[in-house]
Amino acid sequence: MSDNLHVSDHALVKHKLTLLRDTTTEHKKFRELIRELAMLLGYEAMADLKLAEYAVKTPLAEAPGYILQEDVGLVPILRAGLGMVDGIHEMNPGAQVWHLGIYRDEHTLRPVSYYNKLPVEPTVQVCLILDPMLATGGSATAAVDILKAWGVKRIKFVGLIAAPEGIKTLTKAHPDVQLYLAAVDDHLNEYGFIVPGLGDAGDRQFGTG
Ligand code: PRP
């Protein structure tokens, strides 16, 4: 297993992911679970953010401390990544949110980019790409291509469930990108769905499909 692949072993992640997969889980609960899982995985993904030493005055004395030195961009891939933003944003309220619209053509399974309003110059040093599902890896690879072209050097992918095929594609194209996942599933079926997976993460969040 690559050093850049982090699959959570946390009991809460395992518990919540099981509820998320359950076909009887309703949209509202599904959205809550996506938010909570994103928070837990985002916490791990931001563990190595650069800090500067910062002396803080307590009511009693000066104490040594730290402040964040890096600007973080949260980059949800529309649509399904949207539900992963709020939890992570609450933990790091200084983060910027940059949306990328990428959908997967259902026949070719190739990513189609349809929305990107990134400014010319990068405004952050670290980006967390947010998308619950890493299936063929095409969408995530396209997102990393876009962010690297924008000029961001440190890019991490935060997902929930990945297929081995998607991990292989993304890590081959971008070996420097770290992956934070809740689980690696068995395989992709003939329609490009992760098995056992959880179905369509966008449809289950937004009540469509
Ligand atoms: C899903 C998912 C990923 C992508 C993964 O999005 O949220 O973005 O497919 O597939 P890949 O790894 O094979 O590229 P989808 O295309 O269903 O769009 P949606 O979120 O708008 O429903």
Short mmCIF file of C-alpha atoms and ligand atoms in Angstrom, two decimals:
data_model
loop_
_atom_site.label_atom_id
_atom_site.label_comp_id
_atom_site.label_asym_id
_atom_site.label_seq_id
_atom_site.Cartn_x
_atom_site.Cartn_y
_atom_site.Cartn_z
CA MET A 1 0.00 0.00 0.00
CA SER A 2 1.35 3.41 -0.99
CA ASP A 3 2.47 5.80 1.76
CA ASN A 4 0.05 8.32 0.27
CA LEU A 5 -3.00 6.11 0.80
CA HIS A 6 -4.67 6.64 4.18
CA VAL A 7 -7.67 4.42 4.88
CA SER A 8 -9.23 5.32 8.21
CA ASP A 9 -9.25 2.68 10.91
CA HIS A 10 -11.37 4.83 13.24
CA ALA A 11 -14.33 3.12 14.92
CA LEU A 12 -16.63 6.10 14.31
CA VAL A 13 -15.75 6.16 10.62
CA LYS A 14 -16.50 2.45 10.27
CA HIS A 15 -19.79 2.79 12.13
CA LYS A 16 -20.99 5.82 10.17
CA LEU A 17 -19.89 4.40 6.83
CA THR A 18 -21.96 1.29 7.51
CA LEU A 19 -25.05 3.42 8.14
CA LEU A 20 -24.28 5.44 5.01
CA ARG A 21 -24.15 2.33 2.83
CA ASP A 22 -27.45 1.00 4.17
CA THR A 23 -30.09 1.20 1.44
CA THR A 24 -32.76 2.09 4.06
CA THR A 25 -30.91 5.26 5.15
CA GLU A 26 -33.06 8.29 4.21
CA HIS A 27 -31.74 11.40 2.44
CA LYS A 28 -31.64 13.57 5.58
CA LYS A 29 -29.67 11.02 7.58
CA PHE A 30 -27.49 10.34 4.54
CA ARG A 31 -26.52 14.02 4.35
CA GLU A 32 -25.75 14.12 8.07
CA LEU A 33 -23.50 11.09 7.77
CA ILE A 34 -21.65 12.51 4.73
CA ARG A 35 -21.02 15.70 6.70
CA GLU A 36 -19.79 13.83 9.79
CA LEU A 37 -17.57 11.44 7.83
CA ALA A 38 -16.06 14.34 5.88
CA MET A 39 -15.27 16.05 9.17
CA LEU A 40 -13.50 12.97 10.53
CA LEU A 41 -11.48 12.40 7.35
CA GLY A 42 -10.78 16.11 6.85
CA TYR A 43 -9.38 16.22 10.38
CA GLU A 44 -6.80 13.61 9.36
CA ALA A 45 -6.10 15.25 6.01
CA MET A 46 -5.26 18.57 7.70
CA ALA A 47 -3.02 17.06 10.39
CA ASP A 48 0.19 18.15 8.68
CA LEU A 49 -0.74 21.74 7.84
CA LYS A 50 2.22 24.02 8.45
CA LEU A 51 2.21 25.99 11.68
CA ALA A 52 4.08 29.02 13.00
CA GLU A 53 4.97 29.40 16.64
CA TYR A 54 2.76 31.98 18.32
CA ALA A 55 2.98 33.14 21.92
CA VAL A 56 -0.50 33.68 23.34
CA LYS A 57 -1.52 35.53 26.50
CA THR A 58 -3.74 33.51 28.77
CA PRO A 59 -5.45 35.28 31.72
CA LEU A 60 -2.46 34.12 33.81
CA ALA A 61 0.68 34.23 31.69
CA GLU A 62 2.12 33.88 28.23
CA ALA A 63 1.88 30.40 26.76
CA PRO A 64 3.63 28.96 23.73
CA GLY A 65 1.25 28.13 20.90
CA TYR A 66 0.81 27.85 17.15
CA ILE A 67 -1.21 29.35 14.33
CA LEU A 68 -1.91 27.91 10.90
CA GLN A 69 0.47 29.13 8.22
CA GLU A 70 -1.14 27.65 5.12
CA ASP A 71 -4.26 28.76 3.28
CA VAL A 72 -6.47 25.79 2.52
CA GLY A 73 -8.85 25.46 -0.41
CA LEU A 74 -11.76 23.05 -0.10
CA VAL A 75 -12.62 21.90 -3.61
CA PRO A 76 -15.87 19.93 -3.80
CA ILE A 77 -16.56 18.19 -7.09
CA LEU A 78 -20.19 18.93 -7.99
CA ARG A 79 -22.50 17.57 -7.09
CA ALA A 80 -21.74 14.86 -4.59
CA GLY A 81 -18.75 16.63 -3.05
CA LEU A 82 -20.97 19.50 -1.86
CA GLY A 83 -22.14 17.60 1.20
CA MET A 84 -18.55 17.21 2.39
CA VAL A 85 -17.82 20.94 2.61
CA ASP A 86 -19.66 22.20 5.68
CA GLY A 87 -18.18 19.88 8.30
CA ILE A 88 -14.60 20.53 7.23
CA HIS A 89 -15.28 24.26 6.82
CA GLU A 90 -16.51 24.44 10.41
CA MET A 91 -13.24 22.98 11.64
CA ASN A 92 -11.17 25.29 9.45
CA PRO A 93 -13.32 28.41 8.96
CA GLY A 94 -10.46 30.23 7.26
CA ALA A 95 -10.55 27.80 4.35
CA GLN A 96 -11.64 29.00 0.92
CA VAL A 97 -14.20 26.98 -1.06
CA TRP A 98 -13.67 26.57 -4.79
CA HIS A 99 -16.22 24.50 -6.71
CA LEU A 100 -15.39 22.33 -9.70
CA GLY A 101 -18.20 20.92 -11.82
CA ILE A 102 -17.22 17.56 -13.26
CA TYR A 103 -19.61 14.79 -14.17
CA ARG A 104 -18.96 11.38 -15.58
CA ASP A 105 -20.39 10.63 -19.00
CA GLU A 106 -22.56 7.60 -18.37
CA HIS A 107 -21.60 5.92 -21.64
CA THR A 108 -17.88 6.56 -21.88
CA LEU A 109 -17.33 6.97 -18.10
CA ARG A 110 -14.95 9.81 -19.02
CA PRO A 111 -15.03 13.00 -16.91
CA VAL A 112 -16.67 16.09 -18.39
CA SER A 113 -15.70 19.42 -16.84
CA TYR A 114 -18.57 21.96 -16.92
CA TYR A 115 -17.85 24.52 -14.19
CA ASN A 116 -14.64 26.21 -13.04
CA LYS A 117 -14.36 29.82 -11.84
CA LEU A 118 -10.89 29.66 -10.34
CA PRO A 119 -9.10 33.01 -10.51
CA VAL A 120 -5.95 33.24 -12.63
CA GLU A 121 -3.53 33.07 -9.71
CA PRO A 122 -3.81 30.44 -6.96
CA THR A 123 -5.03 31.89 -3.64
CA VAL A 124 -4.21 28.88 -1.43
CA GLN A 125 -1.22 26.63 -0.80
CA VAL A 126 -3.09 23.41 -0.06
CA CYS A 127 -6.21 21.99 -1.70
CA LEU A 128 -8.48 19.24 -0.43
CA ILE A 129 -10.52 17.76 -3.27
CA LEU A 130 -13.82 16.53 -1.84
CA ASP A 131 -15.81 13.76 -3.51
CA PRO A 132 -17.43 10.81 -1.76
CA MET A 133 -16.77 8.37 -4.60
CA LEU A 134 -13.55 7.47 -6.41
CA ALA A 135 -14.74 5.02 -9.08
CA THR A 136 -12.70 4.95 -12.30
CA GLY A 137 -10.67 7.86 -10.90
CA GLY A 138 -11.32 9.97 -14.01
CA SER A 139 -13.08 12.83 -12.20
CA ALA A 140 -10.50 13.06 -9.41
CA THR A 141 -7.61 12.94 -11.88
CA ALA A 142 -9.23 15.72 -13.92
CA ALA A 143 -9.69 17.79 -10.75
CA VAL A 144 -6.01 17.39 -9.82
CA ASP A 145 -5.02 18.34 -13.39
CA ILE A 146 -7.05 21.55 -13.04
CA LEU A 147 -5.61 22.44 -9.62
CA LYS A 148 -2.03 21.77 -10.71
CA ALA A 149 -2.55 23.93 -13.79
CA TRP A 150 -3.87 26.60 -11.40
CA GLY A 151 -0.54 26.39 -9.58
CA VAL A 152 -1.31 24.58 -6.31
CA LYS A 153 1.50 22.29 -5.20
CA ARG A 154 -0.02 20.43 -2.25
CA ILE A 155 -3.17 18.55 -3.20
CA LYS A 156 -5.02 15.90 -1.22
CA PHE A 157 -8.07 13.86 -2.15
CA VAL A 158 -10.64 13.28 0.59
CA GLY A 159 -13.19 10.65 -0.35
CA LEU A 160 -15.36 8.09 1.36
CA ILE A 161 -15.34 4.97 -0.79
CA ALA A 162 -12.85 4.08 -3.51
CA ALA A 163 -12.55 1.28 -6.00
CA PRO A 164 -9.06 -0.20 -6.47
CA GLU A 165 -9.27 0.89 -10.14
CA GLY A 166 -9.76 4.54 -9.14
CA ILE A 167 -6.88 4.50 -6.66
CA LYS A 168 -4.61 3.02 -9.31
CA THR A 169 -5.57 5.60 -11.94
CA LEU A 170 -5.26 8.59 -9.61
CA THR A 171 -1.98 7.53 -7.99
CA LYS A 172 -0.44 6.65 -11.36
CA ALA A 173 -1.34 10.04 -12.84
CA HIS A 174 -0.51 11.98 -9.67
CA PRO A 175 1.78 9.99 -7.32
CA ASP A 176 2.29 13.07 -5.12
CA VAL A 177 -1.39 13.36 -4.15
CA GLN A 178 -2.36 11.96 -0.76
CA LEU A 179 -5.65 10.06 -0.48
CA TYR A 180 -7.80 10.00 2.66
CA LEU A 181 -10.57 7.42 2.50
CA ALA A 182 -13.07 5.64 4.71
CA ALA A 183 -12.93 2.38 2.73
CA VAL A 184 -11.57 0.63 -0.34
CA ASP A 185 -14.24 -1.58 -1.90
CA ASP A 186 -14.06 -4.67 -4.03
CA HIS A 187 -14.50 -3.64 -7.65
CA LEU A 188 -16.34 -1.57 -10.28
CA ASN A 189 -19.26 -3.17 -12.08
CA GLU A 190 -19.90 -2.93 -15.83
CA TYR A 191 -21.65 0.44 -15.35
CA GLY A 192 -18.72 1.90 -13.43
CA PHE A 193 -20.45 1.71 -10.04
CA ILE A 194 -18.42 0.80 -6.97
CA VAL A 195 -19.43 -2.59 -5.51
CA PRO A 196 -20.61 -2.91 -2.81
CA GLY A 197 -20.40 0.91 -2.54
CA LEU A 198 -23.48 2.87 -1.55
CA GLY A 199 -25.21 3.58 -4.88
CA ASP A 200 -25.18 7.11 -6.32
CA ALA A 201 -23.91 9.53 -3.66
CA GLY A 202 -25.33 12.58 -5.48
CA ASP A 203 -28.80 11.10 -5.87
CA ARG A 204 -28.90 9.84 -2.29
CA GLN A 205 -27.95 13.25 -0.89
CA PHE A 206 -30.26 15.32 -3.04
CA GLY A 207 -33.23 13.01 -3.46
CA THR A 208 -32.84 12.72 -7.23
CA GLY A 209 -32.57 9.73 -9.53
C1 PRP B 1 -19.87 10.63 -9.33
C2 PRP B 1 -19.01 10.88 -8.11
C3 PRP B 1 -17.70 11.31 -8.71
C4 PRP B 1 -17.62 10.49 -9.95
C5 PRP B 1 -16.73 9.31 -9.69
O1 PRP B 1 -20.36 11.82 -9.83
O2 PRP B 1 -19.53 11.80 -7.22
O3 PRP B 1 -17.64 12.69 -9.01
O4 PRP B 1 -18.96 10.04 -10.25
O5 PRP B 1 -16.55 8.58 -10.83
P1 PRP B 1 -15.15 8.40 -11.54
O6 PRP B 1 -14.13 8.16 -10.47
O7 PRP B 1 -15.38 7.21 -12.41
O8 PRP B 1 -14.86 9.65 -12.33
P2 PRP B 1 -21.43 11.87 -11.02
O9 PRP B 1 -20.77 11.81 -12.36
O10 PRP B 1 -22.48 10.82 -10.76
O11 PRP B 1 -22.03 13.32 -10.91
P3 PRP B 1 -23.02 13.93 -9.80
O12 PRP B 1 -22.23 14.01 -8.51
O13 PRP B 1 -23.34 15.26 -10.36
O14 PRP B 1 -24.21 13.04 -9.66
#
